PDB file of C-alpha atoms in Angstrom:
ATOM      1  CA  MET D   1      83.085  85.268  78.822  1.00 79.00           C
ATOM      2  CA  LYS D   2      81.598  82.285  80.647  1.00 89.00           C
ATOM      3  CA  ILE D   3      82.662  81.715  84.248  1.00 96.00           C
ATOM      4  CA  GLU D   4      82.322  78.068  85.237  1.00 97.00           C
ATOM      5  CA  ASN D   5      82.680  76.437  88.639  1.00 98.00           C
ATOM      6  CA  THR D   6      83.427  73.133  90.284  1.00 98.00           C
ATOM      7  CA  THR D   7      84.153  71.799  93.758  1.00 98.00           C
ATOM      8  CA  VAL D   8      87.248  69.681  94.435  1.00 98.00           C
ATOM      9  CA  LYS D   9      87.787  68.119  97.884  1.00 98.00           C
ATOM     10  CA  GLY D  10      85.432  70.688  99.367  1.00 98.00           C
ATOM     11  CA  VAL D  11      87.123  73.660  97.696  1.00 98.00           C
ATOM     12  CA  PHE D  12      84.839  75.799  95.525  1.00 98.00           C
ATOM     13  CA  ILE D  13      86.634  76.885  92.341  1.00 98.00           C
ATOM     14  CA  GLU D  14      85.547  79.381  89.703  1.00 98.00           C
ATOM     15  CA  TYR D  15      87.419  79.411  86.411  1.00 98.00           C
ATOM     16  CA  ALA D  16      87.549  81.119  83.058  1.00 98.00           C
ATOM     17  CA  ARG D  17      89.262  79.377  80.162  1.00 95.00           C
ATOM     18  CA  SER D  18      91.314  81.209  77.580  1.00 94.00           C
ATOM     19  CA  GLU D  19      89.138  81.645  74.484  1.00 83.00           C
ATOM     20  CA  SER D  20      91.901  80.105  72.354  1.00 84.00           C
ATOM     21  CA  SER D  21      94.779  77.781  73.179  1.00 87.00           C
ATOM     22  CA  PRO D  22      96.488  79.248  76.264  1.00 90.00           C
ATOM     23  CA  SER D  23      99.507  81.358  75.343  1.00 87.00           C
ATOM     24  CA  ALA D  24     100.891  81.631  78.882  1.00 93.00           C
ATOM     25  CA  GLU D  25     100.831  79.906  82.254  1.00 95.00           C
ATOM     26  CA  PRO D  26      97.564  79.707  84.252  1.00 97.00           C
ATOM     27  CA  ILE D  27      96.805  82.171  87.015  1.00 98.00           C
ATOM     28  CA  VAL D  28      95.468  81.129  90.411  1.00 98.00           C
ATOM     29  CA  PHE D  29      93.865  84.005  92.314  1.00 99.00           C
ATOM     30  CA  VAL D  30      93.976  83.905  96.140  1.00 98.00           C
ATOM     31  CA  HIS D  31      91.445  86.030  98.025  1.00 98.00           C
ATOM     32  CA  GLY D  32      91.916  87.772 101.364  1.00 98.00           C
ATOM     33  CA  GLY D  33      90.310  87.529 104.772  1.00 97.00           C
ATOM     34  CA  GLY D  34      86.522  87.315 104.937  1.00 97.00           C
ATOM     35  CA  GLN D  35      86.160  87.167 101.179  1.00 98.00           C
ATOM     36  CA  GLY D  36      85.984  84.393  98.583  1.00 98.00           C
ATOM     37  CA  SER D  37      86.310  83.539  94.913  1.00 98.00           C
ATOM     38  CA  TRP D  38      83.704  86.204  94.115  1.00 98.00           C
ATOM     39  CA  VAL D  39      86.180  89.018  94.769  1.00 98.00           C
ATOM     40  CA  TRP D  40      87.929  88.151  91.481  1.00 98.00           C
ATOM     41  CA  GLU D  41      84.810  88.591  89.327  1.00 97.00           C
ATOM     42  CA  ASN D  42      86.539  91.319  87.292  1.00 97.00           C
ATOM     43  CA  TYR D  43      89.963  89.696  87.059  1.00 98.00           C
ATOM     44  CA  LEU D  44      88.929  86.212  85.886  1.00 98.00           C
ATOM     45  CA  PRO D  45      87.487  87.287  82.520  1.00 97.00           C
ATOM     46  CA  PHE D  46      90.068  90.054  82.063  1.00 97.00           C
ATOM     47  CA  PHE D  47      93.082  87.762  82.358  1.00 97.00           C
ATOM     48  CA  ALA D  48      91.432  84.879  80.517  1.00 97.00           C
ATOM     49  CA  ALA D  49      91.110  87.271  77.577  1.00 96.00           C
ATOM     50  CA  THR D  50      94.898  87.756  77.658  1.00 95.00           C
ATOM     51  CA  GLY D  51      95.463  84.067  76.877  1.00 95.00           C
ATOM     52  CA  ARG D  52      95.621  82.466  80.304  1.00 96.00           C
ATOM     53  CA  ASP D  53      93.385  79.912  82.011  1.00 97.00           C
ATOM     54  CA  CYS D  54      92.289  81.570  85.257  1.00 98.00           C
ATOM     55  CA  TYR D  55      91.132  80.074  88.549  1.00 98.00           C
ATOM     56  CA  ALA D  56      89.781  81.601  91.752  1.00 98.00           C
ATOM     57  CA  PHE D  57      88.788  79.598  94.798  1.00 98.00           C
ATOM     58  CA  SER D  58      87.370  80.002  98.288  1.00 98.00           C
ATOM     59  CA  TRP D  59      89.124  78.926 101.471  1.00 98.00           C
ATOM     60  CA  TYR D  60      87.250  76.498 103.713  1.00 98.00           C
ATOM     61  CA  ASN D  61      84.431  78.241 105.615  1.00 98.00           C
ATOM     62  CA  HIS D  62      84.256  80.862 102.865  1.00 98.00           C
ATOM     63  CA  HIS D  63      81.963  81.340  99.870  1.00 98.00           C
ATOM     64  CA  ARG D  64      80.562  77.913  98.881  1.00 98.00           C
ATOM     65  CA  SER D  65      83.523  75.863 100.192  1.00 98.00           C
ATOM     66  CA  HIS D  66      83.391  73.165 102.878  1.00 98.00           C
ATOM     67  CA  GLU D  67      82.450  74.282 106.389  1.00 98.00           C
ATOM     68  CA  LEU D  68      84.752  73.166 109.202  1.00 98.00           C
ATOM     69  CA  PRO D  69      83.449  73.068 112.793  1.00 97.00           C
ATOM     70  CA  ASP D  70      83.620  76.501 114.450  1.00 97.00           C
ATOM     71  CA  GLU D  71      86.230  75.468 117.012  1.00 95.00           C
ATOM     72  CA  GLN D  72      88.541  74.093 114.322  1.00 97.00           C
ATOM     73  CA  PHE D  73      87.963  77.039 112.003  1.00 98.00           C
ATOM     74  CA  ALA D  74      88.608  79.641 114.710  1.00 97.00           C
ATOM     75  CA  ALA D  75      92.053  78.174 115.439  1.00 95.00           C
ATOM     76  CA  ARG D  76      93.039  77.610 111.804  1.00 97.00           C
ATOM     77  CA  SER D  77      96.307  79.268 110.764  1.00 97.00           C
ATOM     78  CA  MET D  78      96.906  80.746 107.340  1.00 97.00           C
ATOM     79  CA  ALA D  79      99.599  78.099 106.969  1.00 97.00           C
ATOM     80  CA  GLU D  80      96.815  75.494 107.027  1.00 98.00           C
ATOM     81  CA  THR D  81      94.935  77.398 104.330  1.00 98.00           C
ATOM     82  CA  VAL D  82      97.797  76.506 101.984  1.00 98.00           C
ATOM     83  CA  GLU D  83      95.974  73.144 101.788  1.00 98.00           C
ATOM     84  CA  GLU D  84      93.182  74.670  99.694  1.00 98.00           C
ATOM     85  CA  LEU D  85      95.676  76.303  97.333  1.00 98.00           C
ATOM     86  CA  GLU D  86      97.506  72.989  96.941  1.00 98.00           C
ATOM     87  CA  ILE D  87      94.217  71.279  96.051  1.00 98.00           C
ATOM     88  CA  VAL D  88      93.530  73.856  93.341  1.00 98.00           C
ATOM     89  CA  VAL D  89      97.021  73.677  91.807  1.00 98.00           C
ATOM     90  CA  ASP D  90      96.951  69.867  91.878  1.00 98.00           C
ATOM     91  CA  HIS D  91      93.593  70.018  90.090  1.00 98.00           C
ATOM     92  CA  ILE D  92      95.049  72.289  87.392  1.00 98.00           C
ATOM     93  CA  GLY D  93      98.188  70.185  86.992  1.00 98.00           C
ATOM     94  CA  GLN D  94     100.473  73.086  85.995  1.00 97.00           C
ATOM     95  CA  VAL D  95     102.869  75.448  87.754  1.00 97.00           C
ATOM     96  CA  PRO D  96     100.877  78.685  88.139  1.00 97.00           C
ATOM     97  CA  VAL D  97     101.252  82.392  88.453  1.00 98.00           C
ATOM     98  CA  LEU D  98      99.834  83.441  91.840  1.00 98.00           C
ATOM     99  CA  VAL D  99      97.881  86.680  92.152  1.00 98.00           C
ATOM    100  CA  THR D 100      96.824  87.410  95.732  1.00 98.00           C
ATOM    101  CA  HIS D 101      95.025  90.047  97.754  1.00 98.00           C
ATOM    102  CA  SER D 102      95.478  91.123 101.378  1.00 98.00           C
ATOM    103  CA  MET D 103      95.815  88.107 103.746  1.00 97.00           C
ATOM    104  CA  GLY D 104      95.954  85.878 100.693  1.00 98.00           C
ATOM    105  CA  ALA D 105      99.504  87.108 100.108  1.00 98.00           C
ATOM    106  CA  LEU D 106     100.719  85.237 103.183  1.00 98.00           C
ATOM    107  CA  VAL D 107      98.986  82.075 101.976  1.00 98.00           C
ATOM    108  CA  GLY D 108     100.596  82.464  98.555  1.00 98.00           C
ATOM    109  CA  GLN D 109     104.044  83.138  99.985  1.00 98.00           C
ATOM    110  CA  LYS D 110     103.801  80.154 102.303  1.00 98.00           C
ATOM    111  CA  TYR D 111     102.790  77.975  99.351  1.00 98.00           C
ATOM    112  CA  ALA D 112     105.777  79.286  97.366  1.00 98.00           C
ATOM    113  CA  GLU D 113     108.165  78.203 100.128  1.00 98.00           C
ATOM    114  CA  LYS D 114     107.473  74.567  99.216  1.00 97.00           C
ATOM    115  CA  HIS D 115     106.238  74.666  95.620  1.00 98.00           C
ATOM    116  CA  PRO D 116     107.441  76.210  92.359  1.00 97.00           C
ATOM    117  CA  VAL D 117     105.570  79.236  91.030  1.00 97.00           C
ATOM    118  CA  VAL D 118     106.059  81.088  87.767  1.00 97.00           C
ATOM    119  CA  ALA D 119     105.600  84.508  89.370  1.00 97.00           C
ATOM    120  CA  GLU D 120     103.735  86.191  92.210  1.00 98.00           C
ATOM    121  CA  VAL D 121     101.661  89.371  92.283  1.00 98.00           C
ATOM    122  CA  HIS D 122     100.552  90.540  95.737  1.00 98.00           C
ATOM    123  CA  ILE D 123      97.912  93.275  95.831  1.00 98.00           C
ATOM    124  CA  THR D 124      97.697  95.359  99.049  1.00 98.00           C
ATOM    125  CA  PRO D 125      99.277  92.380 100.847  1.00 98.00           C
ATOM    126  CA  ALA D 126      99.301  91.523 104.534  1.00 96.00           C
ATOM    127  CA  ILE D 127     102.730  91.821 106.154  1.00 95.00           C
ATOM    128  CA  CYS D 128     104.812  88.924 107.448  1.00 96.00           C
ATOM    129  CA  ALA D 129     106.639  88.829 110.785  1.00 94.00           C
ATOM    130  CA  GLU D 130     110.007  89.580 109.215  1.00 95.00           C
ATOM    131  CA  VAL D 131     108.758  92.965 107.971  1.00 94.00           C
ATOM    132  CA  GLY D 132     106.592  93.897 110.969  1.00 85.00           C
ATOM    133  CA  LEU D 133     103.675  96.331 111.171  1.00 71.00           C
ATOM    134  CA  HIS D 134     101.465  96.108 114.268  1.00 62.00           C
ATOM    135  CA  PRO D 135     102.085  95.433 117.968  1.00 61.00           C
ATOM    136  CA  GLU D 136     100.961  92.173 119.558  1.00 64.00           C
ATOM    137  CA  ARG D 137      97.228  91.795 120.111  1.00 69.00           C
ATOM    138  CA  GLU D 138      95.444  88.813 121.617  1.00 76.00           C
ATOM    139  CA  LEU D 139      92.074  87.656 120.307  1.00 85.00           C
ATOM    140  CA  ASP D 140      89.661  85.040 121.606  1.00 88.00           C
ATOM    141  CA  LEU D 141      90.659  82.010 119.556  1.00 89.00           C
ATOM    142  CA  SER D 142      87.685  79.920 120.651  1.00 92.00           C
ATOM    143  CA  LYS D 143      85.300  81.335 118.041  1.00 96.00           C
ATOM    144  CA  PRO D 144      85.479  82.828 114.542  1.00 97.00           C
ATOM    145  CA  ILE D 145      85.525  86.586 114.003  1.00 97.00           C
ATOM    146  CA  GLU D 146      82.115  87.770 112.849  1.00 97.00           C
ATOM    147  CA  VAL D 147      81.563  90.157 109.951  1.00 97.00           C
ATOM    148  CA  GLY D 148      81.233  93.746 111.168  1.00 96.00           C
ATOM    149  CA  SER D 149      78.382  96.079 110.383  1.00 97.00           C
ATOM    150  CA  PHE D 150      77.975  97.456 106.880  1.00 98.00           C
ATOM    151  CA  GLU D 151      78.861 100.912 108.206  1.00 97.00           C
ATOM    152  CA  ASP D 152      82.196  99.540 109.476  1.00 96.00           C
ATOM    153  CA  GLU D 153      83.066  97.274 106.554  1.00 96.00           C
ATOM    154  CA  TRP D 154      82.226  99.689 103.728  1.00 96.00           C
ATOM    155  CA  PRO D 155      85.017 102.228 104.446  1.00 94.00           C
ATOM    156  CA  ARG D 156      87.455  99.523 105.534  1.00 92.00           C
ATOM    157  CA  VAL D 157      87.316  96.795 102.879  1.00 93.00           C
ATOM    158  CA  LEU D 158      84.814  98.057 100.289  1.00 95.00           C
ATOM    159  CA  ALA D 159      85.885 101.688 100.026  1.00 93.00           C
ATOM    160  CA  GLY D 160      85.556 103.169  96.566  1.00 90.00           C
ATOM    161  CA  CYS D 161      82.456 101.133  95.706  1.00 94.00           C
ATOM    162  CA  SER D 162      79.072 102.726  95.271  1.00 94.00           C
ATOM    163  CA  GLU D 163      76.680 101.957  98.121  1.00 96.00           C
ATOM    164  CA  GLU D 164      74.733  99.623  95.838  1.00 96.00           C
ATOM    165  CA  ASP D 165      77.835  97.608  94.941  1.00 96.00           C
ATOM    166  CA  ALA D 166      79.183  97.729  98.489  1.00 97.00           C
ATOM    167  CA  ARG D 167      75.942  96.249  99.846  1.00 97.00           C
ATOM    168  CA  ARG D 168      76.054  93.467  97.239  1.00 97.00           C
ATOM    169  CA  TYR D 169      79.629  92.559  98.176  1.00 98.00           C
ATOM    170  CA  TYR D 170      78.966  92.985 101.899  1.00 98.00           C
ATOM    171  CA  ALA D 171      76.314  90.242 101.681  1.00 98.00           C
ATOM    172  CA  LEU D 172      79.057  87.879 100.454  1.00 98.00           C
ATOM    173  CA  LEU D 173      81.567  88.540 103.248  1.00 98.00           C
ATOM    174  CA  SER D 174      82.413  85.580 105.501  1.00 98.00           C
ATOM    175  CA  ARG D 175      83.422  85.123 109.093  1.00 98.00           C
ATOM    176  CA  GLU D 176      87.151  84.642 109.544  1.00 98.00           C
ATOM    177  CA  SER D 177      89.473  82.460 111.602  1.00 98.00           C
ATOM    178  CA  ALA D 178      90.433  84.273 114.793  1.00 97.00           C
ATOM    179  CA  LEU D 179      93.956  82.863 114.621  1.00 96.00           C
ATOM    180  CA  ALA D 180      94.402  84.010 111.010  1.00 97.00           C
ATOM    181  CA  ILE D 181      93.281  87.515 111.985  1.00 95.00           C
ATOM    182  CA  GLN D 182      95.637  87.515 114.964  1.00 93.00           C
ATOM    183  CA  GLU D 183      98.534  86.355 112.788  1.00 93.00           C
ATOM    184  CA  THR D 184      97.832  89.270 110.463  1.00 92.00           C
ATOM    185  CA  ILE D 185      97.311  92.135 112.893  1.00 90.00           C
ATOM    186  CA  SER D 186     100.251  91.088 115.083  1.00 88.00           C
ATOM    187  CA  THR D 187     102.400  90.205 112.035  1.00 89.00           C
ATOM    188  CA  SER D 188     103.400  86.977 113.743  1.00 90.00           C
ATOM    189  CA  PHE D 189     103.208  84.891 110.561  1.00 94.00           C
ATOM    190  CA  SER D 190     106.707  84.021 109.387  1.00 95.00           C
ATOM    191  CA  VAL D 191     107.766  83.662 105.736  1.00 97.00           C
ATOM    192  CA  ASP D 192     111.210  82.420 104.667  1.00 97.00           C
ATOM    193  CA  ARG D 193     112.173  84.542 101.672  1.00 97.00           C
ATOM    194  CA  THR D 194     115.205  82.351 100.925  1.00 97.00           C
ATOM    195  CA  ARG D 195     112.887  79.495  99.922  1.00 97.00           C
ATOM    196  CA  ILE D 196     110.859  81.512  97.402  1.00 97.00           C
ATOM    197  CA  GLY D 197     111.972  81.784  93.787  1.00 92.00           C
ATOM    198  CA  GLY D 198     110.726  83.628  90.727  1.00 93.00           C
ATOM    199  CA  PRO D 199     109.839  87.279  90.082  1.00 97.00           C
ATOM    200  CA  SER D 200     107.305  89.087  92.232  1.00 97.00           C
ATOM    201  CA  LEU D 201     105.348  92.320  92.148  1.00 98.00           C
ATOM    202  CA  VAL D 202     103.908  94.022  95.232  1.00 98.00           C
ATOM    203  CA  ILE D 203     101.150  96.638  94.882  1.00 98.00           C
ATOM    204  CA  ALA D 204     100.281  99.303  97.479  1.00 98.00           C
ATOM    205  CA  ALA D 205      97.404 101.787  97.565  1.00 98.00           C
ATOM    206  CA  GLU D 206      97.740 105.341  98.844  1.00 97.00           C
ATOM    207  CA  ASN D 207      94.487 105.356 100.844  1.00 96.00           C
ATOM    208  CA  ASP D 208      94.674 101.809 102.196  1.00 96.00           C
ATOM    209  CA  ILE D 209      93.679 101.937 105.888  1.00 93.00           C
ATOM    210  CA  VAL D 210      94.126  98.160 106.342  1.00 93.00           C
ATOM    211  CA  VAL D 211      97.765  97.794 105.242  1.00 94.00           C
ATOM    212  CA  PRO D 212      99.621 101.122 104.913  1.00 94.00           C
ATOM    213  CA  ALA D 213     101.540 101.702 101.703  1.00 96.00           C
ATOM    214  CA  GLU D 214     104.740 102.389 103.642  1.00 95.00           C
ATOM    215  CA  ALA D 215     104.637  98.922 105.213  1.00 95.00           C
ATOM    216  CA  ILE D 216     104.018  97.348 101.806  1.00 97.00           C
ATOM    217  CA  ARG D 217     107.007  99.238 100.405  1.00 97.00           C
ATOM    218  CA  ARG D 218     109.157  97.727 103.163  1.00 96.00           C
ATOM    219  CA  SER D 219     107.734  94.294 102.384  1.00 97.00           C
ATOM    220  CA  ALA D 220     108.662  94.716  98.714  1.00 98.00           C
ATOM    221  CA  ALA D 221     112.218  95.621  99.725  1.00 97.00           C
ATOM    222  CA  TYR D 222     112.443  92.605 102.036  1.00 96.00           C
ATOM    223  CA  PHE D 223     111.356  90.152  99.337  1.00 97.00           C
ATOM    224  CA  GLY D 224     113.238  91.895  96.527  1.00 96.00           C
ATOM    225  CA  SER D 225     109.960  92.485  94.697  1.00 97.00           C
ATOM    226  CA  ASP D 226     109.051  95.084  92.129  1.00 97.00           C
ATOM    227  CA  TYR D 227     106.892  97.760  93.752  1.00 98.00           C
ATOM    228  CA  LEU D 228     103.863  99.551  92.330  1.00 98.00           C
ATOM    229  CA  PHE D 229     102.225 102.438  94.219  1.00 98.00           C
ATOM    230  CA  LEU D 230      98.653 103.362  93.264  1.00 98.00           C
ATOM    231  CA  PRO D 231      97.763 106.968  94.140  1.00 97.00           C
ATOM    232  CA  GLY D 232      94.211 107.624  95.251  1.00 95.00           C
ATOM    233  CA  ARG D 233      93.337 103.950  95.613  1.00 96.00           C
ATOM    234  CA  THR D 234      92.170 101.944  98.654  1.00 96.00           C
ATOM    235  CA  HIS D 235      92.574  98.406 100.011  1.00 96.00           C
ATOM    236  CA  ASN D 236      89.709  97.387  97.711  1.00 93.00           C
ATOM    237  CA  VAL D 237      91.776  97.560  94.503  1.00 96.00           C
ATOM    238  CA  LEU D 238      89.942  94.609  92.943  1.00 96.00           C
ATOM    239  CA  LEU D 239      86.400  95.951  92.964  1.00 96.00           C
ATOM    240  CA  GLU D 240      86.558  99.728  93.062  1.00 94.00           C
ATOM    241  CA  PRO D 241      86.442 101.866  89.910  1.00 91.00           C
ATOM    242  CA  GLY D 242      89.827 101.797  88.214  1.00 92.00           C
ATOM    243  CA  TRP D 243      90.330  98.051  88.680  1.00 97.00           C
ATOM    244  CA  ARG D 244      90.891  97.607  84.927  1.00 97.00           C
ATOM    245  CA  GLU D 245      93.838 100.002  84.871  1.00 97.00           C
ATOM    246  CA  THR D 246      95.520  98.034  87.650  1.00 97.00           C
ATOM    247  CA  ALA D 247      94.766  94.733  85.937  1.00 98.00           C
ATOM    248  CA  GLN D 248      96.339  96.042  82.734  1.00 98.00           C
ATOM    249  CA  ARG D 249      99.486  97.068  84.594  1.00 97.00           C
ATOM    250  CA  ILE D 250      99.708  93.599  86.154  1.00 98.00           C
ATOM    251  CA  HIS D 251      99.278  92.049  82.702  1.00 97.00           C
ATOM    252  CA  THR D 252     102.066  94.229  81.302  1.00 96.00           C
ATOM    253  CA  TRP D 253     104.367  93.213  84.156  1.00 97.00           C
ATOM    254  CA  LEU D 254     103.595  89.515  83.651  1.00 96.00           C
ATOM    255  CA  GLU D 255     104.300  89.796  79.934  1.00 94.00           C
ATOM    256  CA  ARG D 256     107.746  91.180  80.716  1.00 92.00           C
ATOM    257  CA  GLN D 257     108.607  88.864  83.605  1.00 87.00           C
ATOM    258  CA  THR D 258     107.298  85.475  82.400  1.00 69.00           C
ATOM    259  CA  TRP D 259     107.479  83.480  79.210  1.00 52.00           C
TER     260      TRP D 259
END
């Protein structure tokens, strides 16, 4: 299936069209910290084949999107990143399903506070302030957070991949906003669940060392979401072997929850 791309207002967008007339609402995929549209390389064609137009995009200062000055980028909140998601949805012109990963969950939830969504699926999601996870931690907000060494990033965010694949994905990792990282690790980012409508599914992985499954279970309870626990999996659900099984389970859930 052909993956096409475009850039709208500085936001790089990859998309896969349904091979026939779409039979369900479009999906917008929201990546996590330090990543980009590329992380959805498996999911775009998979879900397009189920009858949905599918879109993945990169936040500013990430894979092929507009570069903000370092000082501005370092102090950019995840709430500001909602701007890129709004640009993508406006470009599509339809109310979407949101499928997010990691820090992208907070961006998606913040978007859903102000905009309608058909449904939300949050894969190994970051935790909001109302659920809580980590103690306060102060970072230097004057400069972006650099990508760590391959030896550090492989077991943390690319676990489960072969070394060959992990090195290919590692080369695509981006620096991240220091404020966004601080909001995540201190769980200081607030989300108002009373302003979010529609069904939601939250997915946790047994061997996730970034966001523990127990915290994700509590997040699912807080938001009233369906909860899926993946034994033997890591934070890198999207790229590690077994991604297709998870994608199929998401598809089955969407078929039951949306129409």
